[in-house]
mmCIF file with all atom_site columns, C-alpha atoms in Angstrom:
data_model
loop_
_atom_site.group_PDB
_atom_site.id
_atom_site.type_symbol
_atom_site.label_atom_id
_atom_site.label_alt_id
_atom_site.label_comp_id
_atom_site.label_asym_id
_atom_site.label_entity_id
_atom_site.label_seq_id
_atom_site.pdbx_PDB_ins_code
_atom_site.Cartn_x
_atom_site.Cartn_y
_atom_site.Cartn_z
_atom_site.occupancy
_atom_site.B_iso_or_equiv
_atom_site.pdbx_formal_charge
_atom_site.auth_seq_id
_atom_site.auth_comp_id
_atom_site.auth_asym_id
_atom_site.auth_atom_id
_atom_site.pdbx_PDB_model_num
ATOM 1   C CA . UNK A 1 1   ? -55.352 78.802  -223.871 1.00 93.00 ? 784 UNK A CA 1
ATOM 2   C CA . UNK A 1 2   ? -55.206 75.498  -221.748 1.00 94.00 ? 785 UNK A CA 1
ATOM 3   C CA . UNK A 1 3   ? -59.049 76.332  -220.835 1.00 94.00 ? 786 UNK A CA 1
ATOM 4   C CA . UNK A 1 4   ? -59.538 76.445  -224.561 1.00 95.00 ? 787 UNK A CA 1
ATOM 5   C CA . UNK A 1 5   ? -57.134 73.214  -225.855 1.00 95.00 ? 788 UNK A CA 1
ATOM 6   C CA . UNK A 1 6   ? -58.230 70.927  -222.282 1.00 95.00 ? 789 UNK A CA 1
ATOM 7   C CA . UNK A 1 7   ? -54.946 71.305  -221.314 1.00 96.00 ? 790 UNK A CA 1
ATOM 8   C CA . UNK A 1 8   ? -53.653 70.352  -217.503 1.00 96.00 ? 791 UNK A CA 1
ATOM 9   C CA . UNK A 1 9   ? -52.347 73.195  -216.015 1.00 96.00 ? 792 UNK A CA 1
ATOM 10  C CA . UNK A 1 10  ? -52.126 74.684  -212.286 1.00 97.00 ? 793 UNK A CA 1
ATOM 11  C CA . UNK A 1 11  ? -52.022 78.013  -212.067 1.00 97.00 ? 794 UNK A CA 1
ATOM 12  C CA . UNK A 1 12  ? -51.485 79.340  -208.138 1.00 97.00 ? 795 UNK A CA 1
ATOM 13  C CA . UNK A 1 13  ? -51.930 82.862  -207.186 1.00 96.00 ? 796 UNK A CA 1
ATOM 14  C CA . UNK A 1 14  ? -51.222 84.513  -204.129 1.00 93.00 ? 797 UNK A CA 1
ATOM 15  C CA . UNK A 1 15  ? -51.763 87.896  -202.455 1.00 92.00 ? 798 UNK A CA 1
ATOM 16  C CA . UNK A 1 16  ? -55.380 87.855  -203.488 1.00 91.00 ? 799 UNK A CA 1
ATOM 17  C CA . UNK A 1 17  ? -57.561 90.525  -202.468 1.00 91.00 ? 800 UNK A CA 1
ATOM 18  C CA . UNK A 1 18  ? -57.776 93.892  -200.600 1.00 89.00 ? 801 UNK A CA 1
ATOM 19  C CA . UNK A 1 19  ? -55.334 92.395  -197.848 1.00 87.00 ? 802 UNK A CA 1
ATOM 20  C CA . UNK A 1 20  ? -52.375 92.492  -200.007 1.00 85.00 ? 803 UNK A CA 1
ATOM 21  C CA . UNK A 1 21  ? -52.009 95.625  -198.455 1.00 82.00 ? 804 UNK A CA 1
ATOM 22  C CA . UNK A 1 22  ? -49.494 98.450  -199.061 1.00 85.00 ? 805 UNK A CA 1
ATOM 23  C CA . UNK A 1 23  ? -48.816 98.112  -202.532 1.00 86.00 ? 806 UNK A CA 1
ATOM 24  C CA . UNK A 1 24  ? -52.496 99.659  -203.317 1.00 87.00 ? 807 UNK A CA 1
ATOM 25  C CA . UNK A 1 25  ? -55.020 99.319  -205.941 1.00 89.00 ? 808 UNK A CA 1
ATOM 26  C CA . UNK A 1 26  ? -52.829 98.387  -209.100 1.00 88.00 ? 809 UNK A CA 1
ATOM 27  C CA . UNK A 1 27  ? -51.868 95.276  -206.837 1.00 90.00 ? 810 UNK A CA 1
ATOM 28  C CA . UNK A 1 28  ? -55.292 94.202  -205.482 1.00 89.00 ? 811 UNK A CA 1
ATOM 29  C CA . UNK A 1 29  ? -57.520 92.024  -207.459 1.00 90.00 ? 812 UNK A CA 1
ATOM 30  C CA . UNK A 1 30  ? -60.829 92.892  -207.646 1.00 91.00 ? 813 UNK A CA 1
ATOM 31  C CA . UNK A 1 31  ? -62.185 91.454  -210.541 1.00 94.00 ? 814 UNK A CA 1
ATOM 32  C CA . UNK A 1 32  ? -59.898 89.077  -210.992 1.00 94.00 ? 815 UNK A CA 1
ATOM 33  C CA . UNK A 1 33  ? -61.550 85.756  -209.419 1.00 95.00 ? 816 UNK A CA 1
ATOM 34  C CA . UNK A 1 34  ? -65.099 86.666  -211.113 1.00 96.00 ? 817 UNK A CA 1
ATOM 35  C CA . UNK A 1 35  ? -62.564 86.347  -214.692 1.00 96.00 ? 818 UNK A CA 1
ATOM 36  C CA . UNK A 1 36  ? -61.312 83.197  -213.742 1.00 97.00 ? 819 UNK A CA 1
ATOM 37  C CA . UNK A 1 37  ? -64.670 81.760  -212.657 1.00 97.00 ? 820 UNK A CA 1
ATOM 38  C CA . UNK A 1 38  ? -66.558 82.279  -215.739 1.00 96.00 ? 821 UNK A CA 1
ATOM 39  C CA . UNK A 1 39  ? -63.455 81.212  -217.785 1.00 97.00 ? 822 UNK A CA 1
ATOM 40  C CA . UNK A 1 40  ? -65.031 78.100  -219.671 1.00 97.00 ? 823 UNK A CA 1
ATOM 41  C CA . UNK A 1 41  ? -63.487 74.603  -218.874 1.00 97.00 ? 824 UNK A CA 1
ATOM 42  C CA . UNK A 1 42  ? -61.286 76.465  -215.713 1.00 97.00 ? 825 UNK A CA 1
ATOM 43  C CA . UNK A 1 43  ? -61.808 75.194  -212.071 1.00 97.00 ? 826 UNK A CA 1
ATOM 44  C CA . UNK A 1 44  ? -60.866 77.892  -209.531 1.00 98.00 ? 827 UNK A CA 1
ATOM 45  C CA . UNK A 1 45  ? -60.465 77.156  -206.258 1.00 98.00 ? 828 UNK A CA 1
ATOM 46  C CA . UNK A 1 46  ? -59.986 79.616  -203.057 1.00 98.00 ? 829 UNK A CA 1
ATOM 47  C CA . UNK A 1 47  ? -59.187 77.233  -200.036 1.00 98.00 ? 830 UNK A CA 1
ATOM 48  C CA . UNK A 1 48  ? -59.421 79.302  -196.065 1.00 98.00 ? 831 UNK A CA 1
ATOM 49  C CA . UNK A 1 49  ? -56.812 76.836  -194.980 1.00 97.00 ? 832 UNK A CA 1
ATOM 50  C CA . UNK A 1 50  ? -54.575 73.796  -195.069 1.00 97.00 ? 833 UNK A CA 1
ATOM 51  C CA . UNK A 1 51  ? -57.761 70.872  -194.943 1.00 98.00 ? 834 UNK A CA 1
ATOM 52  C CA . UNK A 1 52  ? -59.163 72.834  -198.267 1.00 98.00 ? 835 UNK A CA 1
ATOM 53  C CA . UNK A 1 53  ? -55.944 73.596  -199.629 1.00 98.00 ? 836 UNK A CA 1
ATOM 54  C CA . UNK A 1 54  ? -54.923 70.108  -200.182 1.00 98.00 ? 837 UNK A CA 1
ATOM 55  C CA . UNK A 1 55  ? -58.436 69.103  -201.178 1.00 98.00 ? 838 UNK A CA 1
ATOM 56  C CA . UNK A 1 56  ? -58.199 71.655  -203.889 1.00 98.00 ? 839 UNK A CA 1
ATOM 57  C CA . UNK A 1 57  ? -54.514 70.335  -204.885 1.00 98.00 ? 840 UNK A CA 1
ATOM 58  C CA . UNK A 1 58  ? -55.573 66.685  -205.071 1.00 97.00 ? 841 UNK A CA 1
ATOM 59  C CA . UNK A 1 59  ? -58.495 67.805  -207.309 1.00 97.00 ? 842 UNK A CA 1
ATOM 60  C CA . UNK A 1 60  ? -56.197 70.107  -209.751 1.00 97.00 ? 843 UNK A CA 1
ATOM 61  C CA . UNK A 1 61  ? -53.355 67.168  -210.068 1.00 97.00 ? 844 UNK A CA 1
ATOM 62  C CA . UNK A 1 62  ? -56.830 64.639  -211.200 1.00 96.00 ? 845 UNK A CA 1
ATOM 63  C CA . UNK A 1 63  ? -58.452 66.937  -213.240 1.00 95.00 ? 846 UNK A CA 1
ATOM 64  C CA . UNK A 1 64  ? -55.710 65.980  -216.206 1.00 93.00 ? 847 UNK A CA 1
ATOM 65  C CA . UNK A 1 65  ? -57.712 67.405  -219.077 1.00 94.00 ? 848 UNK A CA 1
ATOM 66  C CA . UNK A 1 66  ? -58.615 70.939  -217.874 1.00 96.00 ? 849 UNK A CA 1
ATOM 67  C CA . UNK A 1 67  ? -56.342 73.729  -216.346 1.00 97.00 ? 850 UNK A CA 1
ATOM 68  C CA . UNK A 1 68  ? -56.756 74.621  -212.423 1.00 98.00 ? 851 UNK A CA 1
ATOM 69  C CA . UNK A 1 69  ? -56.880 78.178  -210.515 1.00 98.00 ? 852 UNK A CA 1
ATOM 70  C CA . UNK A 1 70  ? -55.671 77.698  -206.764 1.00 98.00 ? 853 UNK A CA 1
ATOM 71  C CA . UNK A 1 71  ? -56.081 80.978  -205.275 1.00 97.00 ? 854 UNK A CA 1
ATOM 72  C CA . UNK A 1 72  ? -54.026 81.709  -201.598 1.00 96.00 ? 855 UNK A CA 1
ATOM 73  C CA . UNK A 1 73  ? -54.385 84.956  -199.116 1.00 93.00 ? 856 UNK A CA 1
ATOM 74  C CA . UNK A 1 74  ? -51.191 86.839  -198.163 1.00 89.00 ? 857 UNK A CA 1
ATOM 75  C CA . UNK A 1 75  ? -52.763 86.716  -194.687 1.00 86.00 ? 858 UNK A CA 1
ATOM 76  C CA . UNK A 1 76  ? -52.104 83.678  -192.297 1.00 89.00 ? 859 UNK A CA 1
ATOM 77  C CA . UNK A 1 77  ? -55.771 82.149  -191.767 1.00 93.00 ? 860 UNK A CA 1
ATOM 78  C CA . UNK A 1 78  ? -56.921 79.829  -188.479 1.00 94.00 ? 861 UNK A CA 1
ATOM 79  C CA . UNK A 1 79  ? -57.411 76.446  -189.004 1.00 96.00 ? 862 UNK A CA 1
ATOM 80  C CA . UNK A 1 80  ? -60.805 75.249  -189.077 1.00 97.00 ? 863 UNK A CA 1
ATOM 81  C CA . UNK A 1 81  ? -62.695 72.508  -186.919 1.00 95.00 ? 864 UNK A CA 1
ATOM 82  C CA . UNK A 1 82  ? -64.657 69.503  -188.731 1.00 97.00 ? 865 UNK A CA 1
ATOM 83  C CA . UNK A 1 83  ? -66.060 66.392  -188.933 1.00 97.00 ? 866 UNK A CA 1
ATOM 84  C CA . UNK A 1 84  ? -64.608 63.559  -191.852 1.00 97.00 ? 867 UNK A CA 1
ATOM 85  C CA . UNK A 1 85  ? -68.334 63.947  -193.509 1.00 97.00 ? 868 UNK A CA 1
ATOM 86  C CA . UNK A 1 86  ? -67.147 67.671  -193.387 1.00 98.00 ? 869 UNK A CA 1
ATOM 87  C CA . UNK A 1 87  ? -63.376 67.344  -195.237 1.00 98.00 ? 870 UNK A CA 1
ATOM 88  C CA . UNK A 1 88  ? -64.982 64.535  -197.852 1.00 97.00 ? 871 UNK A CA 1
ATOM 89  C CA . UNK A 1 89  ? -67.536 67.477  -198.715 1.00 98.00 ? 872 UNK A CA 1
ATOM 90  C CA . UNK A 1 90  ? -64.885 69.755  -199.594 1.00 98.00 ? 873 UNK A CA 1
ATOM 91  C CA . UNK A 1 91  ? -64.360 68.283  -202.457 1.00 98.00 ? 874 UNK A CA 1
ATOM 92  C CA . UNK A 1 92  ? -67.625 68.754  -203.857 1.00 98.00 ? 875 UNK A CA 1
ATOM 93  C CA . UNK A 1 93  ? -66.820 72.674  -203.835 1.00 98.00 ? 876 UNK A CA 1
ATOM 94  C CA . UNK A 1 94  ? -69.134 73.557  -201.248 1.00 98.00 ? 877 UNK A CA 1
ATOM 95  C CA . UNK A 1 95  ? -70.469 72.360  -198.038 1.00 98.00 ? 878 UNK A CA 1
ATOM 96  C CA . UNK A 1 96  ? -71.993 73.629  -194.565 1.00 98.00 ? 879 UNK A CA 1
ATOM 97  C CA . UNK A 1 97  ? -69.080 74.076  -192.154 1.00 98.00 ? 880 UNK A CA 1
ATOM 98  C CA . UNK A 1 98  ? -71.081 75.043  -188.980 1.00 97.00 ? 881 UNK A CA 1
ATOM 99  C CA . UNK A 1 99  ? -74.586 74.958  -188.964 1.00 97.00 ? 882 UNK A CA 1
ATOM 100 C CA . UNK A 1 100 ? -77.903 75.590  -186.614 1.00 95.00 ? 883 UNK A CA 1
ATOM 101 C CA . UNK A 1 101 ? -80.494 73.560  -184.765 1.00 91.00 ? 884 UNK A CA 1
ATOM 102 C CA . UNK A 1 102 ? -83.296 73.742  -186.858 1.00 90.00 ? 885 UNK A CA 1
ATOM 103 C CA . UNK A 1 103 ? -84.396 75.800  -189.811 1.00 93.00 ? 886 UNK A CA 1
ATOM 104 C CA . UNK A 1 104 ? -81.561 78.608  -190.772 1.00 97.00 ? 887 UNK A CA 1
ATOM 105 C CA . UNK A 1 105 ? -82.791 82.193  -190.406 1.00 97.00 ? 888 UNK A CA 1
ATOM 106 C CA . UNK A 1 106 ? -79.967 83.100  -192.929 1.00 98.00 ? 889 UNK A CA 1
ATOM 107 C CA . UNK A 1 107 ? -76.873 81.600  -194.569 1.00 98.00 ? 890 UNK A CA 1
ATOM 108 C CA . UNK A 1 108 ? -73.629 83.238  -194.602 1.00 98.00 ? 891 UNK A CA 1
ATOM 109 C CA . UNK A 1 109 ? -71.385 81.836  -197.471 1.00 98.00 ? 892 UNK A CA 1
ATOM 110 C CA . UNK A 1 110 ? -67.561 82.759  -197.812 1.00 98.00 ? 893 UNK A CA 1
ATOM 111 C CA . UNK A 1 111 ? -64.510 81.869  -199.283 1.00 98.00 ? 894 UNK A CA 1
ATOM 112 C CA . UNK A 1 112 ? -60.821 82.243  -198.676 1.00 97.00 ? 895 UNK A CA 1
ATOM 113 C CA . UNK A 1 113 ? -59.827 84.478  -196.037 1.00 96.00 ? 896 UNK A CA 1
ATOM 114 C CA . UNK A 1 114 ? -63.483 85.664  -195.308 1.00 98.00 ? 897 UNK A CA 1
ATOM 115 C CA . UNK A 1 115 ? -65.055 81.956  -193.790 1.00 98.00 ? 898 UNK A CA 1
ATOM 116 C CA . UNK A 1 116 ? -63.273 82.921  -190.411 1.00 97.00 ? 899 UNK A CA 1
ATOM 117 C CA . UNK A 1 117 ? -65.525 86.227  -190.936 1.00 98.00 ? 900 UNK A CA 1
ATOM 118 C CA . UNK A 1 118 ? -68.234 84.396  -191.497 1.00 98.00 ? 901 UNK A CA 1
ATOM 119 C CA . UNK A 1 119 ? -68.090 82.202  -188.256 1.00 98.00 ? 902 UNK A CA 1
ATOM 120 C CA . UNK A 1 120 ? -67.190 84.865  -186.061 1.00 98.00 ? 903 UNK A CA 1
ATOM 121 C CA . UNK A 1 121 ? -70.208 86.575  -187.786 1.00 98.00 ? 904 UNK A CA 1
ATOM 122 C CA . UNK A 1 122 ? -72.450 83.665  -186.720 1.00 98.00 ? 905 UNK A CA 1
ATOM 123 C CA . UNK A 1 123 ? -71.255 83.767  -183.069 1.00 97.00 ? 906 UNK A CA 1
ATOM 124 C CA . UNK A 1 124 ? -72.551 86.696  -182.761 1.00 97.00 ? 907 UNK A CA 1
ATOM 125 C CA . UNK A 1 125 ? -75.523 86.644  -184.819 1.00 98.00 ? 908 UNK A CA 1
ATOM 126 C CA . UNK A 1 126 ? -76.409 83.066  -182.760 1.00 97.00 ? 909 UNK A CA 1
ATOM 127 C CA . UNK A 1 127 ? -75.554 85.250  -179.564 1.00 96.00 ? 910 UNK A CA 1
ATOM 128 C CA . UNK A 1 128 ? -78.221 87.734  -181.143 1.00 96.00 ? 911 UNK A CA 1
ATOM 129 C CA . UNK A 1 129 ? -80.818 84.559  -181.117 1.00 95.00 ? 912 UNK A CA 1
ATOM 130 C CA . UNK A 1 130 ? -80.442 83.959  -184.997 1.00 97.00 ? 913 UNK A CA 1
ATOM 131 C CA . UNK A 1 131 ? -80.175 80.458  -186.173 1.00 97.00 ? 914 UNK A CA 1
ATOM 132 C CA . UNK A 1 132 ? -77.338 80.679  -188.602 1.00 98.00 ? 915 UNK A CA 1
ATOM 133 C CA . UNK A 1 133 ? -76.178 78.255  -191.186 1.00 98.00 ? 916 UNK A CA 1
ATOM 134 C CA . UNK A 1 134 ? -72.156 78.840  -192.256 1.00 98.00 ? 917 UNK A CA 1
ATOM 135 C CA . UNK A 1 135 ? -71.749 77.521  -195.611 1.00 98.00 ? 918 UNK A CA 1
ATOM 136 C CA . UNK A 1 136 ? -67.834 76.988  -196.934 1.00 98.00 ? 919 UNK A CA 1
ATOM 137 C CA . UNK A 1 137 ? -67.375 77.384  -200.860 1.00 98.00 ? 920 UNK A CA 1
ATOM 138 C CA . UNK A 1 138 ? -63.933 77.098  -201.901 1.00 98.00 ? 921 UNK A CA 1
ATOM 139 C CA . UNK A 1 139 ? -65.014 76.148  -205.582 1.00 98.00 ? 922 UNK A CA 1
ATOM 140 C CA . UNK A 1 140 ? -67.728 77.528  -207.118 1.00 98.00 ? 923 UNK A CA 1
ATOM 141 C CA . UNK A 1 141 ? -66.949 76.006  -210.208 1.00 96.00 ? 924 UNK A CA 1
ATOM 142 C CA . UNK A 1 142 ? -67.846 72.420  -208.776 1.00 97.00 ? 925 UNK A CA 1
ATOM 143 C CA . UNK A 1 143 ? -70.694 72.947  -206.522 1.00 98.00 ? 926 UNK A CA 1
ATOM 144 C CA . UNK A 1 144 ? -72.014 73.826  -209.539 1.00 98.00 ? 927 UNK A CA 1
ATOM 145 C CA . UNK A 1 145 ? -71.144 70.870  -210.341 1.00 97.00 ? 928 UNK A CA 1
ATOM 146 C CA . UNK A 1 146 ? -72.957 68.872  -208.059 1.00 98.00 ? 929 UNK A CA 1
ATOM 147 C CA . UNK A 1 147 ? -76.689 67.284  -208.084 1.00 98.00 ? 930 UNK A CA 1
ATOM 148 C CA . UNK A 1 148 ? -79.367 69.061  -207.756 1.00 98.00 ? 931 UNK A CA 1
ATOM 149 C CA . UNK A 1 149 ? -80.200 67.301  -204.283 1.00 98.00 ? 932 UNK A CA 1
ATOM 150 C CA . UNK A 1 150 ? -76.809 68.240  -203.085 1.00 98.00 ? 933 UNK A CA 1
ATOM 151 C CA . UNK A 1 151 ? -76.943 72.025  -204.075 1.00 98.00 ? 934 UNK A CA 1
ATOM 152 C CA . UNK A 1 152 ? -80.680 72.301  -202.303 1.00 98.00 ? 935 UNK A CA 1
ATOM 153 C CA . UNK A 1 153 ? -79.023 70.202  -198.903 1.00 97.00 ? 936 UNK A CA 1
ATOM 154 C CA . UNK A 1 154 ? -76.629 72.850  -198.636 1.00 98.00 ? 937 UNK A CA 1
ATOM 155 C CA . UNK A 1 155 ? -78.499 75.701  -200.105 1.00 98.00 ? 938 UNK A CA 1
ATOM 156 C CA . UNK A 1 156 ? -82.312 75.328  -199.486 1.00 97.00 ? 939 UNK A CA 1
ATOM 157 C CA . UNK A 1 157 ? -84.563 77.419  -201.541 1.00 96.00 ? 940 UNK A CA 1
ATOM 158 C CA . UNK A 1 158 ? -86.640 77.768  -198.272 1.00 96.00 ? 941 UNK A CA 1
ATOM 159 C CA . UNK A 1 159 ? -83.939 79.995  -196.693 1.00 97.00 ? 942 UNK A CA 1
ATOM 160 C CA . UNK A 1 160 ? -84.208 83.419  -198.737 1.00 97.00 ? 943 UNK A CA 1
ATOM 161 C CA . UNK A 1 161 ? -81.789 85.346  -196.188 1.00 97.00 ? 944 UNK A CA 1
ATOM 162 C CA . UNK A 1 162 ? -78.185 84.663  -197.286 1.00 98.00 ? 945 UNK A CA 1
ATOM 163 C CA . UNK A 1 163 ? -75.244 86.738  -197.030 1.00 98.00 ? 946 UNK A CA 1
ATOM 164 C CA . UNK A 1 164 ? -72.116 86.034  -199.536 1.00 98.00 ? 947 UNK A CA 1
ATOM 165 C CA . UNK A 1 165 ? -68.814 87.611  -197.817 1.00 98.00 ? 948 UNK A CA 1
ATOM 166 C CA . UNK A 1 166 ? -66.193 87.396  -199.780 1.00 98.00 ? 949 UNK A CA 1
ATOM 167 C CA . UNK A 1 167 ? -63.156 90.563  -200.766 1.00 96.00 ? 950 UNK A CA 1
ATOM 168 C CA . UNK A 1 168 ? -63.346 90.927  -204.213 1.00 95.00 ? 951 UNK A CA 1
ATOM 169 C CA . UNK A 1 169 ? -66.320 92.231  -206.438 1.00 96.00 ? 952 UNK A CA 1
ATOM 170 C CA . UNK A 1 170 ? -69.977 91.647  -205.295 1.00 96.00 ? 953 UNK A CA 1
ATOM 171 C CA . UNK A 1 171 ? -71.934 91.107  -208.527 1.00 95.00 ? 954 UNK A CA 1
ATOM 172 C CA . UNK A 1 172 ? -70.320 87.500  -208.770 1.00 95.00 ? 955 UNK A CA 1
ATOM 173 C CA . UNK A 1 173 ? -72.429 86.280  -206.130 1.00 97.00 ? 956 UNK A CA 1
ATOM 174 C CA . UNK A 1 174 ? -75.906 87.013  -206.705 1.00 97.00 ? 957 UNK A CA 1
ATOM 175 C CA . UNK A 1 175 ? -76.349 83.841  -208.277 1.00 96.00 ? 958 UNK A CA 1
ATOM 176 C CA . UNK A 1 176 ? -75.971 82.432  -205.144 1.00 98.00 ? 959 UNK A CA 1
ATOM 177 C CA . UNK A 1 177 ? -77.723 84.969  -202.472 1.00 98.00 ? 960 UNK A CA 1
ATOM 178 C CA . UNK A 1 178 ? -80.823 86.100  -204.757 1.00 95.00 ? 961 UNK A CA 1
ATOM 179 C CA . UNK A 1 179 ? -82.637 89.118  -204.604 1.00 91.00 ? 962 UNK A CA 1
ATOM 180 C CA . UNK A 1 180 ? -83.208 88.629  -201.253 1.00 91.00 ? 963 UNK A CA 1
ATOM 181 C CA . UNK A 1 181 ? -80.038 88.352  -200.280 1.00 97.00 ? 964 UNK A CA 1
ATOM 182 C CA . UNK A 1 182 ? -76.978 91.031  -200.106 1.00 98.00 ? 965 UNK A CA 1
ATOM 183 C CA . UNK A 1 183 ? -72.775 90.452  -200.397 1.00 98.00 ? 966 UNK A CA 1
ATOM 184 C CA . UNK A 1 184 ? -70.404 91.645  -198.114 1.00 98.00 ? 967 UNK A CA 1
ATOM 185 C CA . UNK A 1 185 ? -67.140 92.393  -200.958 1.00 97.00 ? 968 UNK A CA 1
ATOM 186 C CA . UNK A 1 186 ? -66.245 94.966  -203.154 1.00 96.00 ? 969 UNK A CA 1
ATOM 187 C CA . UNK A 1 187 ? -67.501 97.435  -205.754 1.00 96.00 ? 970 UNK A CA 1
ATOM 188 C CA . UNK A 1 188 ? -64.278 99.827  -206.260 1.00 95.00 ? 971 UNK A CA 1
ATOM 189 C CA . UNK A 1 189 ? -60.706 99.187  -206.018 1.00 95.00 ? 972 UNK A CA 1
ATOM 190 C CA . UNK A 1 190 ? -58.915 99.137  -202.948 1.00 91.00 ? 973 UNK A CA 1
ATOM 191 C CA . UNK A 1 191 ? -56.546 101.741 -201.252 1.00 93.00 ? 974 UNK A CA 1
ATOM 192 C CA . UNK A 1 192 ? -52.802 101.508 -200.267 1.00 92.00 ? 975 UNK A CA 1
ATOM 193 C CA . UNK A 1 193 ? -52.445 100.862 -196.294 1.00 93.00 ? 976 UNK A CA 1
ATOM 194 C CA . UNK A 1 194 ? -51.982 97.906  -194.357 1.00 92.00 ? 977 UNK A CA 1
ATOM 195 C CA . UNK A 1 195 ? -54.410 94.812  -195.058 1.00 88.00 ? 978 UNK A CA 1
ATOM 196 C CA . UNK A 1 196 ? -55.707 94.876  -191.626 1.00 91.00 ? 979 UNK A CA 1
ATOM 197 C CA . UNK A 1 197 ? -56.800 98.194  -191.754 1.00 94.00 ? 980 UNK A CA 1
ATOM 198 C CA . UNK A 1 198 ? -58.196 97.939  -195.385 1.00 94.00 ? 981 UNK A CA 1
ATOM 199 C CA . UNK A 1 199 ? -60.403 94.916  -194.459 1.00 93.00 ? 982 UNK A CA 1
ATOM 200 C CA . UNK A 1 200 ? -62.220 97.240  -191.640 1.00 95.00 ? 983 UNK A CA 1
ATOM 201 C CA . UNK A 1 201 ? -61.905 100.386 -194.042 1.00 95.00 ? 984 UNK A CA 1
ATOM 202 C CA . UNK A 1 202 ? -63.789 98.441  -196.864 1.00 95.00 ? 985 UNK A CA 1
ATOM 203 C CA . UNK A 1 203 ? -66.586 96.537  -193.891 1.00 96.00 ? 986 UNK A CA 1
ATOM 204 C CA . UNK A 1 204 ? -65.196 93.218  -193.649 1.00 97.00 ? 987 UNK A CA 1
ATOM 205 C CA . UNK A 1 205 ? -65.755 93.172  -190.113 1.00 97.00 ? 988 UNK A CA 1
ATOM 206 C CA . UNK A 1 206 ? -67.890 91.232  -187.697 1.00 98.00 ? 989 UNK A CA 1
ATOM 207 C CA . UNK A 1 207 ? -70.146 94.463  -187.267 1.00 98.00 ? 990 UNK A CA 1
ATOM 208 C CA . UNK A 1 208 ? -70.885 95.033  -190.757 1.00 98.00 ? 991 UNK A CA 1
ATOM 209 C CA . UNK A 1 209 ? -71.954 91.742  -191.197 1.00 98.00 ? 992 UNK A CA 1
ATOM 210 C CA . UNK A 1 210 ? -74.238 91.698  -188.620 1.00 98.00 ? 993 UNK A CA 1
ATOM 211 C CA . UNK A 1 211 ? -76.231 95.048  -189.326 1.00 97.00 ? 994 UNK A CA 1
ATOM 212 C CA . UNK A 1 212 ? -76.315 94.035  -193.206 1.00 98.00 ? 995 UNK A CA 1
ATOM 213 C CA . UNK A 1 213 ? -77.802 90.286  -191.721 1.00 98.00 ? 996 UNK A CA 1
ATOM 214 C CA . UNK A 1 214 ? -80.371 92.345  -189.448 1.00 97.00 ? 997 UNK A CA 1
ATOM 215 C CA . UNK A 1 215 ? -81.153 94.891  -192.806 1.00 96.00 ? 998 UNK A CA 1
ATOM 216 C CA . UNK A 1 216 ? -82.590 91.765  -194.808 1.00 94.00 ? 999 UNK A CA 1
#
C-alpha cells in the first residue's frame, strides 16, 4: 500500500535466502526479492556489506515519497576493497567493483551475500587466463534508473558472456545476462541444514561458477 499511496516507508528484512539455514524451505525466500523488485514505485536494495549498506540507508531516508526494501544476509559477509569513484557509484545501484585490463571475456554480476562469490570466482577464472569484469548491483531498481551511457559503461552490449549469481530464483535476471548468458541461483526451494552446507548443496561455490563461465 505505501508503493501504491507514495508513501515513505523502510521495510528491512533479514535472513534472506537459502543461508538462513536450519529452519528449511517454509523459511527461505525464494521468490521473494523478484516480488519486491517488480513491485511498482518500491526500491529494493540488497547491500554485501557495511559501505553499501549505508549507501542504501541514506538513499531510503531521501527517497520521502516512495517506500524502501533493505534486504540483509543472516551470514556475516567480508568487507570489500574500493576506490571513492567506487562507493559514490553505489549509489547509482550498480557499478563495476573489480574489473580487467582490457576487454571483459565475461561479467559476473551479484548481489548480497553472493559478490564475495563472485570475486573469488574471478580469481580463479583470471588465474584460468580469463579477463573478468565483477560488477556489484545492490539495487536493481536504480541502475535501472540510470542513463543509458551509464548502464552500457558498466554493462557493454559488446560483452555477451555474463553470469548473474545471486541465491534466490534465476528467471529475475535474464534481463540482465541475455540469452547468452546463464544465472547461478535458484529454481526450487531450499532444504533444512546448515547455510553453509546448503550454499554448496544448491552450487554456490567457486567451482560451479567457473565450469558454468567455461560452458558459455
Amino acid at each position: 500500500m505505501s508503493a501504491l499511496m507514495g508513501i515513505q516507508n523502510i521495510f528491512v528484512y533479514t535472513h534472506d535466502s537459502i543461508g538462513q539455514g536450519e529452519d528449511g524451505p517454509t523459511h527461505q525466500p525464494i521468490e521473494q526479492l523478484t516480488n519486491l523488485r517488480t513491485t511498482p514505485n518500491m526500491d529494493t536494495w540488497r547491500p554485501c556489506d557495511a559501505t553499501e549498506s549505508a549507501v542504501a540507508w541514506k538513499s531510503a531516508i531521501k527517497r520521502n515519497k516512495a517506500p524502501t526494501s533493505l534486504v540483509f544476509s543472516r551470514q556475516g559477509l567480508p568487507a570489500m576493497s574500493r576506490t571513492s569513484e567506487q562507493v559514490a557509484d553505489i549509489a547509482k545501484g550498480a557499478y563495476v567493483l573489480q574489473d580487467c585490463a582490457g576487454t571483459a571475456d565475461v561479467i559476473l554480476i551479484a548481489t548480497g551475500s553472493e559478490v564475495s562469490l563472485a570475486i573469488e570466482s574471478a580469481k580463479q577464472l583470471t588465474a584460468n587466463g580469463k579477463n573478468v569484469r565483477v560488477v556489484s548491483m545492490p539495487s536493481t531498481n536504480t541502475f535501472d534508473a540510470q542513463s543509458a551511457e551509464y548502464k552500457e559503461s558498466i554493462l557493454p552490449a559488446s560483452v555477451i558472456k555474463r553470469v548473474a549469481i545471486e541465491a534466490a530464483h534465476t528467471d529475475f535476471w535474464y534481463k540482465y545476462v541475455g540469452f547468452a548468458g546463464k544465472v547461478v541461483g535458484m529454481t526450487t526451494f531450499g532444504e533444512s541444514a546448515p547455510g553453509n552446507v546448503l550454499l554448496e548443496h544448491f552450487g554456490f561455490t567457486v567451482d560451479n561458477v567457473v565450469n558454468t563461465v567455461n560452458s558459455l
